[in-house]
């Protein structure tokens, strides 16, 4: 069965510093991985996805993620954090066991960027 | 880009009331939509997969008679929480994606349901 793990409940970073939000995955077939961001009392917004190809995926708002097959990781990164990046971040993997594009989410990581 | 609209954004009602939440795909057709429930400071729990023109597929442990799902058209799915009780209070979110395959899901802004 597919699953993702986000080992950190919260990540604190100073504005202007690089940030990393960690995600590891477990899949039985090809990994189809996604990152979403959630602001308070809002739905989730799509940031980026890895399907195939380059291991470094670039997404919205300056975020990128690095797919590492040997470490089964898909960490989210940004070179310079903004206070407005403070939000809840979810890693997700597509459940490839079914016919629909159902997603399986990690537990989420709260990113707090201090000014 | 693809937009999903969810309504209402917030509901406060008395125990025993049934509440209907709508999820619409505004600029694409969705044969499948998903309904999630999110508790404070927790991840999204998939409740059910809404299938256009057929019965919804519920996840294990979700009461289908409690959470009625109707997907009567390619742009609208509804979730009705029947005879709601305080323990049903939560944040409910829907999602949909254009077509099949590996397109990302797009999410509504959620519905905060508070049962008094």
mmCIF file of C-alpha atoms in Angstrom:
data_model
loop_
_atom_site.group_PDB
_atom_site.id
_atom_site.type_symbol
_atom_site.label_atom_id
_atom_site.label_comp_id
_atom_site.label_asym_id
_atom_site.label_seq_id
_atom_site.Cartn_x
_atom_site.Cartn_y
_atom_site.Cartn_z
ATOM 1 C CA UNK A 1 0.000 0.000 0.000
ATOM 2 C CA UNK A 2 1.108 3.537 -0.736
ATOM 3 C CA UNK A 3 1.997 5.891 2.107
ATOM 4 C CA UNK A 4 3.881 9.086 2.846
ATOM 5 C CA UNK A 5 5.507 10.228 6.063
ATOM 6 C CA UNK A 6 6.236 13.757 7.185
ATOM 7 C CA UNK A 7 8.514 13.348 10.187
ATOM 8 C CA UNK A 8 8.320 16.940 11.393
ATOM 9 C CA UNK A 9 5.160 18.390 12.899
ATOM 10 C CA UNK A 10 6.626 21.869 12.697
ATOM 11 C CA UNK A 11 9.544 23.588 11.013
ATOM 12 C CA UNK A 12 10.772 26.993 12.141
ATOM 13 C CA UNK A 13 12.930 29.144 9.904
ATOM 14 C CA UNK A 14 13.965 32.781 9.803
ATOM 15 C CA UNK A 15 12.845 34.932 6.904
ATOM 16 C CA UNK A 16 15.414 34.921 4.124
ATOM 17 C CA UNK A 17 16.879 31.568 5.124
ATOM 18 C CA UNK A 18 16.440 28.424 3.044
ATOM 19 C CA UNK A 19 13.717 26.036 4.119
ATOM 20 C CA UNK A 20 13.207 22.296 3.794
ATOM 21 C CA UNK A 21 10.072 20.345 4.612
ATOM 22 C CA UNK A 22 10.694 16.615 4.623
ATOM 23 C CA UNK A 23 8.671 13.821 3.079
ATOM 24 C CA UNK A 24 9.419 10.150 2.564
ATOM 25 C CA UNK A 25 7.275 7.747 0.637
ATOM 26 C CA UNK A 26 6.531 4.076 0.271
ATOM 27 C CA UNK A 27 5.010 2.762 -2.955
ATOM 28 C CA UNK A 28 4.710 -0.575 -4.656
ATOM 29 C CA UNK A 29 4.994 0.806 -8.186
ATOM 30 C CA UNK A 30 5.954 4.120 -9.747
ATOM 31 C CA UNK A 31 5.820 7.036 -7.305
ATOM 32 C CA UNK A 32 3.489 9.895 -8.209
ATOM 33 C CA UNK A 33 4.110 12.549 -5.587
ATOM 34 C CA UNK A 34 2.532 15.904 -4.804
ATOM 35 C CA UNK A 35 2.958 18.850 -2.463
ATOM 36 C CA UNK A 36 0.064 20.994 -1.307
ATOM 37 C CA UNK A 37 -0.135 24.022 0.982
ATOM 38 C CA UNK A 38 -3.026 24.937 3.271
ATOM 39 C CA UNK A 39 -3.615 28.370 4.755
ATOM 40 C CA UNK A 40 -5.858 28.724 7.839
ATOM 41 C CA UNK A 41 -9.494 27.842 7.203
ATOM 42 C CA UNK A 42 -8.858 27.256 3.526
ATOM 43 C CA UNK A 43 -8.652 24.280 1.210
ATOM 44 C CA UNK A 44 -5.405 22.951 -0.177
ATOM 45 C CA UNK A 45 -3.484 24.600 -2.980
ATOM 46 C CA UNK A 46 -1.378 22.570 -5.384
ATOM 47 C CA UNK A 47 2.330 23.449 -5.340
ATOM 48 C CA UNK A 48 4.065 20.863 -7.499
ATOM 49 C CA UNK A 49 4.184 17.233 -8.547
ATOM 50 C CA UNK A 50 6.668 14.567 -9.570
ATOM 51 C CA UNK A 51 5.587 12.071 -12.171
ATOM 52 C CA UNK A 52 8.725 11.262 -14.115
ATOM 53 C CA UNK A 53 11.758 13.005 -15.535
ATOM 54 C CA UNK A 54 14.040 15.461 -13.758
ATOM 55 C CA UNK A 55 14.512 14.820 -10.072
ATOM 56 C CA UNK A 56 14.283 18.526 -9.279
ATOM 57 C CA UNK A 57 10.732 19.743 -9.737
ATOM 58 C CA UNK A 58 9.895 23.434 -9.732
ATOM 59 C CA UNK A 59 6.511 24.636 -8.591
ATOM 60 C CA UNK A 60 4.479 27.630 -7.509
ATOM 61 C CA UNK A 61 5.634 30.524 -5.317
ATOM 62 C CA UNK A 62 9.326 29.676 -5.740
ATOM 63 C CA UNK A 63 9.060 26.222 -4.199
ATOM 64 C CA UNK A 64 10.837 23.184 -5.554
ATOM 65 C CA UNK A 65 11.144 19.568 -4.520
ATOM 66 C CA UNK A 66 13.840 17.002 -5.001
ATOM 67 C CA UNK A 67 12.886 13.442 -5.811
ATOM 68 C CA UNK A 68 15.416 10.938 -4.452
ATOM 69 C CA UNK A 69 14.674 7.365 -5.389
ATOM 70 C CA UNK A 70 17.411 5.766 -3.331
ATOM 71 C CA UNK A 71 16.272 7.551 -0.181
ATOM 72 C CA UNK A 72 12.567 7.380 -1.118
ATOM 73 C CA UNK A 73 12.267 11.053 -0.322
ATOM 74 C CA UNK A 74 10.554 14.043 -1.862
ATOM 75 C CA UNK A 75 11.590 17.022 0.259
ATOM 76 C CA UNK A 76 10.093 20.443 -0.385
ATOM 77 C CA UNK A 77 12.554 23.326 -0.567
ATOM 78 C CA UNK A 78 12.757 27.049 -1.061
ATOM 79 C CA UNK A 79 15.992 29.055 -1.241
ATOM 80 C CA UNK A 80 14.704 32.061 0.704
ATOM 81 C CA UNK A 81 11.699 31.829 3.027
ATOM 82 C CA UNK A 82 9.048 34.536 3.314
ATOM 83 C CA UNK A 83 6.816 35.220 6.307
ATOM 84 C CA UNK A 84 3.879 34.661 3.957
ATOM 85 C CA UNK A 85 5.078 31.075 3.405
ATOM 86 C CA UNK A 86 3.917 30.252 6.918
ATOM 87 C CA UNK A 87 1.246 27.594 6.458
ATOM 88 C CA UNK A 88 0.529 23.876 6.700
ATOM 89 C CA UNK A 89 2.233 21.746 4.056
ATOM 90 C CA UNK A 90 1.097 18.319 2.938
ATOM 91 C CA UNK A 91 2.956 15.710 0.967
ATOM 92 C CA UNK A 92 0.770 13.236 -0.940
ATOM 93 C CA UNK A 93 1.111 10.150 -3.079
ATOM 94 C CA UNK A 94 -1.349 8.928 -5.641
ATOM 95 C CA UNK A 95 -3.029 5.697 -4.684
ATOM 96 C CA UNK A 96 -2.106 3.672 -7.714
ATOM 97 C CA UNK A 97 -4.123 0.713 -6.575
ATOM 98 C CA UNK A 98 -7.376 2.066 -7.890
ATOM 99 C CA UNK A 99 -8.813 3.494 -11.055
ATOM 100 C CA UNK A 100 -9.210 7.009 -9.685
ATOM 101 C CA UNK A 101 -6.602 9.602 -8.857
ATOM 102 C CA UNK A 102 -7.167 9.318 -5.127
ATOM 103 C CA UNK A 103 -4.455 10.861 -2.992
ATOM 104 C CA UNK A 104 -2.973 9.631 0.261
ATOM 105 C CA UNK A 105 -1.765 12.489 2.443
ATOM 106 C CA UNK A 106 0.942 12.765 5.038
ATOM 107 C CA UNK A 107 0.193 14.185 8.456
ATOM 108 C CA UNK A 108 1.250 17.681 7.483
ATOM 109 C CA UNK A 109 4.064 19.981 8.576
ATOM 110 C CA UNK A 110 3.428 23.417 9.954
ATOM 111 C CA UNK A 111 5.957 25.883 8.586
ATOM 112 C CA UNK A 112 6.551 28.960 10.710
ATOM 113 C CA UNK A 113 8.702 31.695 9.192
ATOM 114 C CA UNK A 114 9.845 34.306 11.668
ATOM 115 C CA UNK A 115 10.468 37.874 10.511
ATOM 116 C CA UNK B 1 -6.636 27.088 -13.936
ATOM 117 C CA UNK B 2 -9.079 24.547 -12.598
ATOM 118 C CA UNK B 3 -11.339 25.916 -9.877
ATOM 119 C CA UNK B 4 -13.414 24.081 -7.332
ATOM 120 C CA UNK B 5 -16.067 25.983 -5.402
ATOM 121 C CA UNK B 6 -17.414 24.758 -2.084
ATOM 122 C CA UNK B 7 -20.459 26.164 -0.326
ATOM 123 C CA UNK B 8 -21.232 27.109 2.383
ATOM 124 C CA UNK B 9 -17.951 28.112 3.966
ATOM 125 C CA UNK B 10 -19.345 27.950 7.468
ATOM 126 C CA UNK B 11 -22.396 26.408 9.070
ATOM 127 C CA UNK B 12 -23.560 26.612 12.673
ATOM 128 C CA UNK B 13 -26.658 24.639 13.529
ATOM 129 C CA UNK B 14 -28.442 22.746 16.232
ATOM 130 C CA UNK B 15 -27.990 19.081 16.963
ATOM 131 C CA UNK B 16 -30.329 16.911 14.904
ATOM 132 C CA UNK B 17 -30.242 19.159 11.849
ATOM 133 C CA UNK B 18 -29.192 17.838 8.445
ATOM 134 C CA UNK B 19 -26.642 19.929 6.596
ATOM 135 C CA UNK B 20 -25.886 19.886 2.882
ATOM 136 C CA UNK B 21 -22.506 20.937 1.495
ATOM 137 C CA UNK B 22 -22.005 21.561 -2.222
ATOM 138 C CA UNK B 23 -18.875 21.076 -4.274
ATOM 139 C CA UNK B 24 -18.742 22.416 -7.819
ATOM 140 C CA UNK B 25 -16.107 22.218 -10.499
ATOM 141 C CA UNK B 26 -16.386 25.573 -12.224
ATOM 142 C CA UNK B 27 -14.406 25.172 -15.418
ATOM 143 C CA UNK B 28 -14.061 21.456 -15.947
ATOM 144 C CA UNK B 29 -16.067 18.276 -15.714
ATOM 145 C CA UNK B 30 -15.340 15.863 -12.909
ATOM 146 C CA UNK B 31 -16.543 12.284 -13.019
ATOM 147 C CA UNK B 32 -14.949 11.802 -9.635
ATOM 148 C CA UNK B 33 -14.823 14.057 -6.615
ATOM 149 C CA UNK B 34 -13.445 13.383 -3.165
ATOM 150 C CA UNK B 35 -14.723 14.342 0.261
ATOM 151 C CA UNK B 36 -12.338 14.785 3.179
ATOM 152 C CA UNK B 37 -12.705 15.558 6.828
ATOM 153 C CA UNK B 38 -10.028 17.410 8.756
ATOM 154 C CA UNK B 39 -9.775 17.668 12.520
ATOM 155 C CA UNK B 40 -7.835 20.515 14.153
ATOM 156 C CA UNK B 41 -4.103 20.213 13.595
ATOM 157 C CA UNK B 42 -4.547 16.916 11.787
ATOM 158 C CA UNK B 43 -4.266 15.617 8.290
ATOM 159 C CA UNK B 44 -7.073 15.093 5.821
ATOM 160 C CA UNK B 45 -9.068 11.923 6.237
ATOM 161 C CA UNK B 46 -10.643 10.692 3.029
ATOM 162 C CA UNK B 47 -14.289 9.955 3.686
ATOM 163 C CA UNK B 48 -15.554 8.907 0.299
ATOM 164 C CA UNK B 49 -15.136 9.028 -3.448
ATOM 165 C CA UNK B 50 -18.082 10.565 -5.226
ATOM 166 C CA UNK B 51 -18.808 9.004 -8.619
ATOM 167 C CA UNK B 52 -20.966 10.776 -11.181
ATOM 168 C CA UNK B 53 -24.094 8.796 -11.925
ATOM 169 C CA UNK B 54 -23.381 5.988 -9.499
ATOM 170 C CA UNK B 55 -23.006 5.259 -5.817
ATOM 171 C CA UNK B 56 -20.235 6.791 -3.809
ATOM 172 C CA UNK B 57 -17.388 4.650 -2.522
ATOM 173 C CA UNK B 58 -16.958 5.072 1.212
ATOM 174 C CA UNK B 59 -13.770 4.533 3.165
ATOM 175 C CA UNK B 60 -13.721 2.036 5.963
ATOM 176 C CA UNK B 61 -15.365 3.316 9.112
ATOM 177 C CA UNK B 62 -17.389 6.059 7.413
ATOM 178 C CA UNK B 63 -21.131 5.677 7.866
ATOM 179 C CA UNK B 64 -22.797 5.927 4.482
ATOM 180 C CA UNK B 65 -26.205 6.579 5.999
ATOM 181 C CA UNK B 66 -24.771 9.408 8.047
ATOM 182 C CA UNK B 67 -22.850 11.068 5.241
ATOM 183 C CA UNK B 68 -24.985 10.978 2.120
ATOM 184 C CA UNK B 69 -23.217 11.766 -1.137
ATOM 185 C CA UNK B 70 -24.902 12.629 -4.399
ATOM 186 C CA UNK B 71 -23.052 13.281 -7.653
ATOM 187 C CA UNK B 72 -25.863 13.955 -10.061
ATOM 188 C CA UNK B 73 -23.938 15.925 -12.652
ATOM 189 C CA UNK B 74 -20.383 16.259 -13.942
ATOM 190 C CA UNK B 75 -19.896 19.521 -12.073
ATOM 191 C CA UNK B 76 -21.674 19.025 -8.759
ATOM 192 C CA UNK B 77 -21.311 16.714 -5.794
ATOM 193 C CA UNK B 78 -23.122 17.177 -2.503
ATOM 194 C CA UNK B 79 -22.391 15.848 0.961
ATOM 195 C CA UNK B 80 -25.288 15.773 3.410
ATOM 196 C CA UNK B 81 -24.536 15.236 7.067
ATOM 197 C CA UNK B 82 -27.767 13.749 8.348
ATOM 198 C CA UNK B 83 -29.023 14.332 11.874
ATOM 199 C CA UNK B 84 -25.786 16.046 12.789
ATOM 200 C CA UNK B 85 -24.421 15.845 16.329
ATOM 201 C CA UNK B 86 -21.603 17.772 18.035
ATOM 202 C CA UNK B 87 -19.103 15.012 17.210
ATOM 203 C CA UNK B 88 -19.724 15.713 13.518
ATOM 204 C CA UNK B 89 -18.296 19.197 13.944
ATOM 205 C CA UNK B 90 -15.280 19.427 11.712
ATOM 206 C CA UNK B 91 -13.756 20.982 8.602
ATOM 207 C CA UNK B 92 -15.010 19.281 5.452
ATOM 208 C CA UNK B 93 -13.124 19.683 2.178
ATOM 209 C CA UNK B 94 -13.909 18.466 -1.317
ATOM 210 C CA UNK B 95 -11.581 18.011 -4.249
ATOM 211 C CA UNK B 96 -11.848 17.263 -7.937
ATOM 212 C CA UNK B 97 -9.475 16.910 -10.851
ATOM 213 C CA UNK B 98 -9.926 17.461 -14.566
ATOM 214 C CA UNK B 99 -9.862 14.091 -16.269
ATOM 215 C CA UNK B 100 -8.111 10.970 -15.122
ATOM 216 C CA UNK B 101 -4.468 10.130 -14.916
ATOM 217 C CA UNK B 102 -1.923 12.188 -13.079
ATOM 218 C CA UNK B 103 -3.475 15.616 -13.000
ATOM 219 C CA UNK B 104 -3.414 17.283 -9.578
ATOM 220 C CA UNK B 105 -6.530 17.482 -7.503
ATOM 221 C CA UNK B 106 -8.007 20.930 -6.923
ATOM 222 C CA UNK B 107 -9.601 21.654 -3.601
ATOM 223 C CA UNK B 108 -12.532 23.691 -2.431
ATOM 224 C CA UNK B 109 -12.004 26.178 0.381
ATOM 225 C CA UNK B 110 -13.675 23.895 2.883
ATOM 226 C CA UNK B 111 -16.754 24.070 5.087
ATOM 227 C CA UNK B 112 -16.450 24.648 8.813
ATOM 228 C CA UNK B 113 -19.342 22.756 10.392
ATOM 229 C CA UNK B 114 -20.206 23.491 14.003
ATOM 230 C CA UNK B 115 -23.000 21.561 15.662
ATOM 231 C CA UNK B 116 -24.302 23.020 18.910
#
